[in-house]
mmCIF file of C-alpha atoms and ligand atoms in Angstrom:
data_model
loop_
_atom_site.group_PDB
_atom_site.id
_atom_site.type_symbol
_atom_site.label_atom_id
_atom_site.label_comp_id
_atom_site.label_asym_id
_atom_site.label_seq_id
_atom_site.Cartn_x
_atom_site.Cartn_y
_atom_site.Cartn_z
ATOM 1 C CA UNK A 1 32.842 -19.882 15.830
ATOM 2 C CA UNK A 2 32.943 -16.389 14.747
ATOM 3 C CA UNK A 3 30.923 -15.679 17.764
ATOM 4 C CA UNK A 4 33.313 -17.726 19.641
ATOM 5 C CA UNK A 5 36.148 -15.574 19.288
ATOM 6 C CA UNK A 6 34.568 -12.031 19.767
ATOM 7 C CA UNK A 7 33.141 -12.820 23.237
ATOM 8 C CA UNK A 8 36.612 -14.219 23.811
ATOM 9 C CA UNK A 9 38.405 -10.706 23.214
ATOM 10 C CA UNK A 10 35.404 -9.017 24.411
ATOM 11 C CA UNK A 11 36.277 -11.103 28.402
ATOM 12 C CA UNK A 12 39.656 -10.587 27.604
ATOM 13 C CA UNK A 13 39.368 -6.293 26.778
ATOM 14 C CA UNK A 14 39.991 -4.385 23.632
ATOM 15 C CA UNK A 15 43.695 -3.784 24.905
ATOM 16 C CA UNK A 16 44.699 -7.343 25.584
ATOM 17 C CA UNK A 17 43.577 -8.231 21.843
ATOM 18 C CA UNK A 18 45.397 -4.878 20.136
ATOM 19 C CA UNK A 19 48.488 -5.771 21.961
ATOM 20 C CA UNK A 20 48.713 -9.386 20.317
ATOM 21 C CA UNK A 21 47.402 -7.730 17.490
ATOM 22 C CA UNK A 22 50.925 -5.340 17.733
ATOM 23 C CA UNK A 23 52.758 -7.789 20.137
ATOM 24 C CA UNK A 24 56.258 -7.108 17.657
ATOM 25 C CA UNK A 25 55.626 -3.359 18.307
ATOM 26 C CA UNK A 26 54.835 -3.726 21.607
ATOM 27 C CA UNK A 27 58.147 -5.839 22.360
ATOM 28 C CA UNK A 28 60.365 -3.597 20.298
ATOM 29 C CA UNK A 29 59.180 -0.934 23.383
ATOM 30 C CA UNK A 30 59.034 -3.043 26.287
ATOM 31 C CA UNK A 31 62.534 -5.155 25.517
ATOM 32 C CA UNK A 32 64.445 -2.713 23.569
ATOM 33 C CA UNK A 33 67.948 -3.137 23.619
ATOM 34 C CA UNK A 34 68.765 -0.021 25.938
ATOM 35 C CA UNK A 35 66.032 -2.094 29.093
ATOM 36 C CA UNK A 36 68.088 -5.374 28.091
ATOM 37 C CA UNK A 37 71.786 -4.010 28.782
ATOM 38 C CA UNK A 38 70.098 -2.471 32.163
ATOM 39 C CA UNK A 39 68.932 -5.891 32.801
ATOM 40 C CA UNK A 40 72.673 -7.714 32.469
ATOM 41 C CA UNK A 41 74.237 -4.942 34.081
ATOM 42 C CA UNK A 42 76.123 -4.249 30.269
ATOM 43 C CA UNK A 43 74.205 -0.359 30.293
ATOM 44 C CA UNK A 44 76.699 2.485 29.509
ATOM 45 C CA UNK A 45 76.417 4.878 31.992
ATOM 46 C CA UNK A 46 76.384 7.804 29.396
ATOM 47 C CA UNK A 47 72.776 6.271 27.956
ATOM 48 C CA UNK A 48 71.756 5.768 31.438
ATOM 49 C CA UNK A 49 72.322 9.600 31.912
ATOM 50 C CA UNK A 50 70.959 11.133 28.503
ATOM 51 C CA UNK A 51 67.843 8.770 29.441
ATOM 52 C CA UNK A 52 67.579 10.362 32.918
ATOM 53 C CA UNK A 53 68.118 14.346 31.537
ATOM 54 C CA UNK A 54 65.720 13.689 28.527
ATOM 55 C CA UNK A 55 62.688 11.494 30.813
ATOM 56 C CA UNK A 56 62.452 14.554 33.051
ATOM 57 C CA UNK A 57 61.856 16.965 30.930
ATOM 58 C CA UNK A 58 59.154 14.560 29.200
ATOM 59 C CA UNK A 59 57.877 14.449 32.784
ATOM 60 C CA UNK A 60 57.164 17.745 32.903
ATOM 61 C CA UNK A 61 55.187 17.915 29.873
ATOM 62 C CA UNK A 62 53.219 14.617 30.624
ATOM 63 C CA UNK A 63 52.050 16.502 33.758
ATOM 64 C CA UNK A 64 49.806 18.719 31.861
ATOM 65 C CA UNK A 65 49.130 15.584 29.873
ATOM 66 C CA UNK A 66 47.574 13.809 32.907
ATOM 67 C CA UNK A 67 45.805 16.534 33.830
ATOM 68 C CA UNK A 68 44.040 17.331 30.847
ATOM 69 C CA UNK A 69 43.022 13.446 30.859
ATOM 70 C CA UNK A 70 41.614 14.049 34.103
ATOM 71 C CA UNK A 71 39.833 17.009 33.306
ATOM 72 C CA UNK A 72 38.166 14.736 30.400
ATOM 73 C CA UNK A 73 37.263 12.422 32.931
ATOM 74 C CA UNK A 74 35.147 14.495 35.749
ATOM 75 C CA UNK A 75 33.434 16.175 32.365
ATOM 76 C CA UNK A 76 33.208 12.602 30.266
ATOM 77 C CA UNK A 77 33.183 9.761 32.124
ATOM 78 C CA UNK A 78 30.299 7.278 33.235
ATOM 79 C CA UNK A 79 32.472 6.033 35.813
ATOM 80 C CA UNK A 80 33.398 8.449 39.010
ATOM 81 C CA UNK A 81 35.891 6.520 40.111
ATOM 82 C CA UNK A 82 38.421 7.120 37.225
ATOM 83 C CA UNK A 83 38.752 10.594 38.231
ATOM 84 C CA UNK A 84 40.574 9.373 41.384
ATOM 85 C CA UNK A 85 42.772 6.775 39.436
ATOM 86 C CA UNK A 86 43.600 9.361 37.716
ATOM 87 C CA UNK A 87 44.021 12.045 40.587
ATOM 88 C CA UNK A 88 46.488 9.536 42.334
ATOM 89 C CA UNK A 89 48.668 9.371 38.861
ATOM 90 C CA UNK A 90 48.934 13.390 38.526
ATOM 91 C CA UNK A 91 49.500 13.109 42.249
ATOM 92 C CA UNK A 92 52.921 10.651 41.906
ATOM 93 C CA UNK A 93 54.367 12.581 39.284
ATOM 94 C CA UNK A 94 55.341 15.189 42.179
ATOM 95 C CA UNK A 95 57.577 12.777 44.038
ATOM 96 C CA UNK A 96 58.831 11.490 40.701
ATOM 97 C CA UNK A 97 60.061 15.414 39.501
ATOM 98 C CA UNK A 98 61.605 15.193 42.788
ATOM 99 C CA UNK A 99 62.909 12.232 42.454
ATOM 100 C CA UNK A 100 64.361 13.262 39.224
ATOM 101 C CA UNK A 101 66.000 16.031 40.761
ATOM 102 C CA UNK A 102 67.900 13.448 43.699
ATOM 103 C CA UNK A 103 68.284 10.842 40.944
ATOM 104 C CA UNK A 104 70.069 13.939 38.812
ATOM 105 C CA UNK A 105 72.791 15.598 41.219
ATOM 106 C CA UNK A 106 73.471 11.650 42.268
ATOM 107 C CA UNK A 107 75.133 11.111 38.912
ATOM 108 C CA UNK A 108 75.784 14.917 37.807
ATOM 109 C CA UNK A 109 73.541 15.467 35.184
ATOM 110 C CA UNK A 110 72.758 19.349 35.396
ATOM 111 C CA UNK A 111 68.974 19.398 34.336
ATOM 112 C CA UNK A 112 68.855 23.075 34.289
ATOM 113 C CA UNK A 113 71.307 23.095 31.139
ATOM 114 C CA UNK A 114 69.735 19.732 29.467
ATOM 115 C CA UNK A 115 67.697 21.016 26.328
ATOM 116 C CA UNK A 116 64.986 18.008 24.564
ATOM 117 C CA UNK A 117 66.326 16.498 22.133
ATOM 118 C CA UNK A 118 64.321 16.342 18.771
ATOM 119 C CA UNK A 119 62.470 13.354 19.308
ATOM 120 C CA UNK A 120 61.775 14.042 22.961
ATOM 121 C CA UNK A 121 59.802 16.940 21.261
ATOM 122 C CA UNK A 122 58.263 15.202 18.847
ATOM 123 C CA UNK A 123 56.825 12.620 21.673
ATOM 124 C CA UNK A 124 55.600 16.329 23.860
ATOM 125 C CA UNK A 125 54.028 17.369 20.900
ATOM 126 C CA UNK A 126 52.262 14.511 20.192
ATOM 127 C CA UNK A 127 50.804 14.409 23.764
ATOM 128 C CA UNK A 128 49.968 17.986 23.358
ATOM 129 C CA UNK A 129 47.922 17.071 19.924
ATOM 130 C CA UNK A 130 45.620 14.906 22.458
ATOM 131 C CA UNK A 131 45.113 17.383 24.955
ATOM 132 C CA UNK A 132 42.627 19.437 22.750
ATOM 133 C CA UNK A 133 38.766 19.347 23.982
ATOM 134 C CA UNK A 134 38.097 17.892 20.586
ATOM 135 C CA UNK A 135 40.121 14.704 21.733
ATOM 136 C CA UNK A 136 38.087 12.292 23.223
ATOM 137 C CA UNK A 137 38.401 10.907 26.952
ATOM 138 C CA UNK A 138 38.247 7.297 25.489
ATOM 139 C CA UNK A 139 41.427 8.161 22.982
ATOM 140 C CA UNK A 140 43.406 9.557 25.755
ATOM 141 C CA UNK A 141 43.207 7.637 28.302
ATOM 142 C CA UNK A 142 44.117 4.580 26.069
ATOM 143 C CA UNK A 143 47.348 7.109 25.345
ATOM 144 C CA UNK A 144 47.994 7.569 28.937
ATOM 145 C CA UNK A 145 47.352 3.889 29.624
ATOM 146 C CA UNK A 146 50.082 2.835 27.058
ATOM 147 C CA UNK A 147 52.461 5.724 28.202
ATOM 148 C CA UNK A 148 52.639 3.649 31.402
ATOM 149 C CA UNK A 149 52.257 0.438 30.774
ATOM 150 C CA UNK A 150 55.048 0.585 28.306
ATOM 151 C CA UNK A 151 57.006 2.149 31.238
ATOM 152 C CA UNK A 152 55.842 -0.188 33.971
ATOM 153 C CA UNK A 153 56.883 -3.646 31.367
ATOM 154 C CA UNK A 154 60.180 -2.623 30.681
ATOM 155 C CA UNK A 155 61.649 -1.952 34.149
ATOM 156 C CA UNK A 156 59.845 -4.688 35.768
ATOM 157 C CA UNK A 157 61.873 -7.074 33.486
ATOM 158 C CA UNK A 158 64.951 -5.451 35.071
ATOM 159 C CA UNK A 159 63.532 -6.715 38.592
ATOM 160 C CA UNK A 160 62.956 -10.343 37.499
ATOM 161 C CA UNK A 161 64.407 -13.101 38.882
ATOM 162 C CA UNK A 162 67.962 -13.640 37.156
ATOM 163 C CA UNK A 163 68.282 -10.224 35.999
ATOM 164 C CA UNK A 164 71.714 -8.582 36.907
ATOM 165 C CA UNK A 165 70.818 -4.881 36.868
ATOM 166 C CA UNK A 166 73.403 -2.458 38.909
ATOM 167 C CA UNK A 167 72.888 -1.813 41.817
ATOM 168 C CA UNK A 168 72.363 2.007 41.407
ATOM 169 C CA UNK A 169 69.726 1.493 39.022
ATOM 170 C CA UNK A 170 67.774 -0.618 41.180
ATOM 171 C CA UNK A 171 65.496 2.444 42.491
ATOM 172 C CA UNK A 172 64.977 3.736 39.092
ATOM 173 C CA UNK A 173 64.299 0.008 37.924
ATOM 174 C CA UNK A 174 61.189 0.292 41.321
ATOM 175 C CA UNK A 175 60.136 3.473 40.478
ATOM 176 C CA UNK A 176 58.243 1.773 37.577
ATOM 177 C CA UNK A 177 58.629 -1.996 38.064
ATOM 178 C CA UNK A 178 57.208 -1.717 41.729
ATOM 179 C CA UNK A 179 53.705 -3.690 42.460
ATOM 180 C CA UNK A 180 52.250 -0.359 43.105
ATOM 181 C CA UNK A 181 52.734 1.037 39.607
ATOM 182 C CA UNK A 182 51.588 -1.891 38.261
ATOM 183 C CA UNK A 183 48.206 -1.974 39.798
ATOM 184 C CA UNK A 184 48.091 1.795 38.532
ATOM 185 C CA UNK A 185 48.768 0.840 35.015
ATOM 186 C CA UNK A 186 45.747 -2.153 35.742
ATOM 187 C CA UNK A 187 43.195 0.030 37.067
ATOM 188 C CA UNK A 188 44.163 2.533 33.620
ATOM 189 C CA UNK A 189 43.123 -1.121 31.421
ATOM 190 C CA UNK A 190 40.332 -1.211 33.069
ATOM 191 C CA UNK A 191 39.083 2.177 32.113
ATOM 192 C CA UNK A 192 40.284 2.246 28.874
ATOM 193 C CA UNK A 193 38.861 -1.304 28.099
ATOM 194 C CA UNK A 194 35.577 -0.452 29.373
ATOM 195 C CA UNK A 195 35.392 2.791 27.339
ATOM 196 C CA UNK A 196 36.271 1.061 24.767
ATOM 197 C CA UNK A 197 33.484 -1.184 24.995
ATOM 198 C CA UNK A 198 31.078 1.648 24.214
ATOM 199 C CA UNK A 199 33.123 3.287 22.072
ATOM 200 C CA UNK A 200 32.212 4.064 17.989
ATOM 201 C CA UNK A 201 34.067 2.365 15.236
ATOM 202 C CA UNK A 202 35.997 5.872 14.378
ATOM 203 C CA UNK A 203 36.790 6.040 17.942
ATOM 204 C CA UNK A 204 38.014 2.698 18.440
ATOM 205 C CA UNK A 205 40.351 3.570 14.969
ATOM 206 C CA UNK A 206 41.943 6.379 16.875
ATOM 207 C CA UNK A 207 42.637 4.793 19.921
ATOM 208 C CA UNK A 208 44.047 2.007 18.217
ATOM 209 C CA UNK A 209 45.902 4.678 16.423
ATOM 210 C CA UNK A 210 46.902 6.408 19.433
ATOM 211 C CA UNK A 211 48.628 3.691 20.705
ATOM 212 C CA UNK A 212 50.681 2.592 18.099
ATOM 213 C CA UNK A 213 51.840 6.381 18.047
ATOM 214 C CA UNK A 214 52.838 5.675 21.843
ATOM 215 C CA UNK A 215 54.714 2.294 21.015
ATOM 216 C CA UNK A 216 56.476 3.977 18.006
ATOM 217 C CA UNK A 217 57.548 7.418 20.023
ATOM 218 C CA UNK A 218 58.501 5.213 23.131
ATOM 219 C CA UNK A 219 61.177 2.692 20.605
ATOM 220 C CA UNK A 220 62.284 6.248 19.656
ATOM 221 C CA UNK A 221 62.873 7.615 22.681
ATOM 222 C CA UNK A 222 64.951 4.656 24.089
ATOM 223 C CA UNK A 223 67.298 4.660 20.673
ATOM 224 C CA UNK A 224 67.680 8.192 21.436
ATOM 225 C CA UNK A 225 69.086 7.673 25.097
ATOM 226 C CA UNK A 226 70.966 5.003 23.460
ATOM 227 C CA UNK A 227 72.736 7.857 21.119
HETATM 228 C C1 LIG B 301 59.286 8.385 27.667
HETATM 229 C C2 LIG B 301 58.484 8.000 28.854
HETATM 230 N N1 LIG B 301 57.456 7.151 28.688
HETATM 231 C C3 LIG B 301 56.700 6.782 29.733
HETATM 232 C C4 LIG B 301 56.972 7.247 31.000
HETATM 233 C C5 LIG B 301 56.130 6.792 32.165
HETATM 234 O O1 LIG B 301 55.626 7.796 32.902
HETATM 235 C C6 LIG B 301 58.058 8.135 31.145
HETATM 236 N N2 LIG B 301 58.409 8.635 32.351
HETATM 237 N N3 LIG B 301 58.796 8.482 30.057
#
């Protein structure tokens, strides 16, 4: 029986199994109250705006994020092909600074004069703690993975059938919710499942770890759009 059950989180991945283990976690970041009003069109505008000011400048930091991810992956991983999953990721996040920059003027938000807030630092910090060479590939890229998946949940709900977002949050509501993302955040499960696999206990503890440190700064950083 025991058996049983450990081939049947071992087909279904590592992930899958630690987000039922967290699912009230994981729900607090992927329905929080600030995705919900977005999805019955009740959002004020002002959260919608403090989001928009505060994401980019996350952005910007979780550039040197990805790349430091990818660097661990042409020196670390078993697999070639993660380097260009991840090369395509680092590679979007130029159209999405741009985007940030349209998305910006559209509403006049000056980004120029936007400082991060205190837990927008805490959540750069905490990617910069994982970009060290004595972080492991394995524990950040399950980081990375649940940056964006957490991301990719949220505003897909916002595209579902019977959802009522505003119309001028529709494109934000693609940028992540689109098919195209989501096959991005996949092919991340993927890799971070199947390092996982071979991982050691103490690095299957940190990556667990890691994660819930990405689910706890991402409820965080949606209360603090929220003001
Ligand atoms: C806070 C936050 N989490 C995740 C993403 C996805 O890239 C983002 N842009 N911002």
């Amino acid at each position: 029986m025991e058996a049983g059950l450990e081939q049947l989180a071992e087909a279904e991945g590592t992930t899958a199994t630690w987000l039922k283990k967290h699912h009230l976690m994981y729900t607090a970041a992927t329905r929080h109250p600030l995705i919900l009003s977005i999805r019955d069109g009740s959002i004020d505008l002002d959260s919608f705006k403090r989001w928009l000011g505060q994401d980019y400048l996350f952005v910007r930091a979780f550039v040197p994020f990805v790349s430091s991810v990818l660097l661990k992956a042409c020196r670390e991983s078993d697999n070639n092909s993660d380097m260009e999953v991840l090369l395509s990721g680092l590679a979007s996040l130029n159209g999405e600074i741009k985007w940030f920059k349209k998305e910006a003027s559209k509403w006049g938000v000056v980004l120029s004069s936007i400082a991060p807030q205190k837990v927008n630092q805490d959540y750069c910090r905490f990617l910069e703690s994982l970009m060290g060479p004595d972080v492991e590939y394995t524990v950040a890229i399950t980081a990375l993975w649940a940056i964006e998946v957490v991301y990719q949940q949220s505003f897909a709900h916002c595209l579902e059938e019977g959802s009522r977002t505003p119309p001028e949050l529709a494109e934000t509501c693609q940028r992540w919710g689109n098919e195209g993302f989501g096959q991005y955040c996949q092919s991340l499960q993927k890799i971070t499942d199947r390092r996982l696999l071979r991982a050691t206990n103490e690095e299957l503890k940190k990556a667990e770890v890691a994660l819930l440190r990405v689910l706890e700064h991402e409820v965080e950083f949606w209360n603090m759009s929220q003001g």
